[in-house]
Amino acid sequence: MLFPDYRPRRLRQSEALRRMIRETVLTTDDLILPLFTVSGKNVKTPIASMPGVFHLSIDNLIPVVKEAEELGIPAVMIFGIPDKKDPLGTEAYRKDGVVQRAVRAVKDKIPDLAVITDVCLCQYTDHGHCGFVDGTRIDNDASLDLLARTALSHAKAGADMVAPSDMMDGRVSEIRGVLDENGFSHTPIMSYAAKYCSAYYGPFREAAHSAPGFGDRRTYQMDPANALEAVREATLDIEEGADIIMVKPALAYLDIISRIREEIDLPMAAYNVSGEYAMIKAAHQMGWLDGEKVMMESLTAIKRAGADTILTYFALEAARVLRTGR
């Protein structure tokens, strides 16, 4: 059909018509809210590079989680900031560690909301890497036991899902085995399957105090130039027992989300990371763009690319917009 017989603008003439044929619809069900928790009481410390995001003690974490539930957000992702660090990241898998305490508190107060925990060692190690370090080498296989112990401690605390973000080879299989052996075969794994070594993580590393003490993470996180490798990584994690796979970051990797979506039929998450959040916030504060509109356009793009769920620091703001229908 060609103009003038076919006129695509006919179906764009009103909001009602546009809604009728809209292909991608973002809802609060698509959102997961990441949160940073710390020890202590009455702590609510702003994270300078992430306006509107805070380090929260558990007493201040609970009201935020309650608001998320009231807005219809189905899940939160908890990141912990420990009081002390050591070479083995022992605070990550301690029974009364900061994440474990937070999980128990949230499940006690808001039992119906899904609590997901980030499983990694970088916040907890004094060298800032995501696994066991032998000299200056990250020892993949020696890291697996520590990661599995961390995941198990989270499950014992009541986590509804664990999410390994370390990018060690074989960690999904190790975690699945340990969970199953200890009576947690029902606990799903959301694997950071295609996690790229990205400059977009800068604000998060400030928030999580997790910058590496030496070198970088290129030996275990993916090369941003690679796409086929992302499909291989996702396939491997599925074969090892992952229930949901994730692409991280999201906006600069929409092609990766789309490519994996075409290859697999497992649920897929995408992480709208700290740098993506911070850029929009900064540009809005400078008056260079409409932050709310760009936020909603960005989240819609991530879903349009194929993500079933989106981890985003915008979750509360986006949920409020969706509630009002703006």
PDB file of C-alpha atoms in Angstrom, residues 85-88 121-122 125-140 143 168 197 205 209-221:
ATOM      1  CA  LYS A  85      36.387  -6.101  54.218  1.00  0.00           C
ATOM      2  CA  ASP A  86      38.953  -8.869  53.953  1.00  0.00           C
ATOM      3  CA  PRO A  87      40.647 -10.916  51.194  1.00  0.00           C
ATOM      4  CA  LEU A  88      37.951 -13.625  51.233  1.00  0.00           C
ATOM      5  CA  LEU A 121      32.192 -10.515  46.495  1.00  0.00           C
ATOM      6  CA  CYS A 122      33.439  -7.161  45.177  1.00  0.00           C
ATOM      7  CA  THR A 125      36.803  -7.977  49.493  1.00  0.00           C
ATOM      8  CA  ASP A 126      39.596  -5.588  50.390  1.00  0.00           C
ATOM      9  CA  HIS A 127      40.926  -5.894  46.822  1.00  0.00           C
ATOM     10  CA  GLY A 128      37.543  -5.076  45.259  1.00  0.00           C
ATOM     11  CA  HIS A 129      37.429  -7.987  42.830  1.00  0.00           C
ATOM     12  CA  CYS A 130      34.504 -10.349  42.363  1.00  0.00           C
ATOM     13  CA  GLY A 131      36.336 -13.516  43.329  1.00  0.00           C
ATOM     14  CA  PHE A 132      39.294 -15.036  45.142  1.00  0.00           C
ATOM     15  CA  VAL A 133      42.592 -13.368  44.261  1.00  0.00           C
ATOM     16  CA  ASP A 134      45.857 -15.274  43.983  1.00  0.00           C
ATOM     17  CA  GLY A 135      48.530 -12.598  43.706  1.00  0.00           C
ATOM     18  CA  THR A 136      47.112 -10.450  40.927  1.00  0.00           C
ATOM     19  CA  ARG A 137      45.128 -13.256  39.286  1.00  0.00           C
ATOM     20  CA  ILE A 138      41.427 -13.796  39.922  1.00  0.00           C
ATOM     21  CA  ASP A 139      41.144 -17.536  40.616  1.00  0.00           C
ATOM     22  CA  ASN A 140      37.905 -18.635  38.980  1.00  0.00           C
ATOM     23  CA  SER A 143      35.842 -18.365  43.891  1.00  0.00           C
ATOM     24  CA  MET A 168      32.972 -16.501  37.131  1.00  0.00           C
ATOM     25  CA  CYS A 197      33.035  -4.617  31.363  1.00  0.00           C
ATOM     26  CA  ARG A 205      31.130   1.591  42.277  1.00  0.00           C
ATOM     27  CA  HIS A 209      32.398   0.991  47.474  1.00  0.00           C
ATOM     28  CA  SER A 210      33.430  -1.727  45.069  1.00  0.00           C
ATOM     29  CA  ALA A 211      36.063  -0.270  42.741  1.00  0.00           C
ATOM     30  CA  PRO A 212      38.881  -2.801  42.180  1.00  0.00           C
ATOM     31  CA  GLY A 213      42.035  -2.071  44.138  1.00  0.00           C
ATOM     32  CA  PHE A 214      44.219  -3.044  41.195  1.00  0.00           C
ATOM     33  CA  GLY A 215      43.700  -3.686  37.495  1.00  0.00           C
ATOM     34  CA  ASP A 216      40.184  -3.945  36.159  1.00  0.00           C
ATOM     35  CA  ARG A 217      37.554  -6.608  35.496  1.00  0.00           C
ATOM     36  CA  ARG A 218      38.251  -7.319  31.840  1.00  0.00           C
ATOM     37  CA  THR A 219      39.431 -10.864  32.530  1.00  0.00           C
ATOM     38  CA  TYR A 220      35.963 -11.906  33.681  1.00  0.00           C
ATOM     39  CA  GLN A 221      33.414  -9.341  32.502  1.00  0.00           C
TER      40      GLN A 221
END
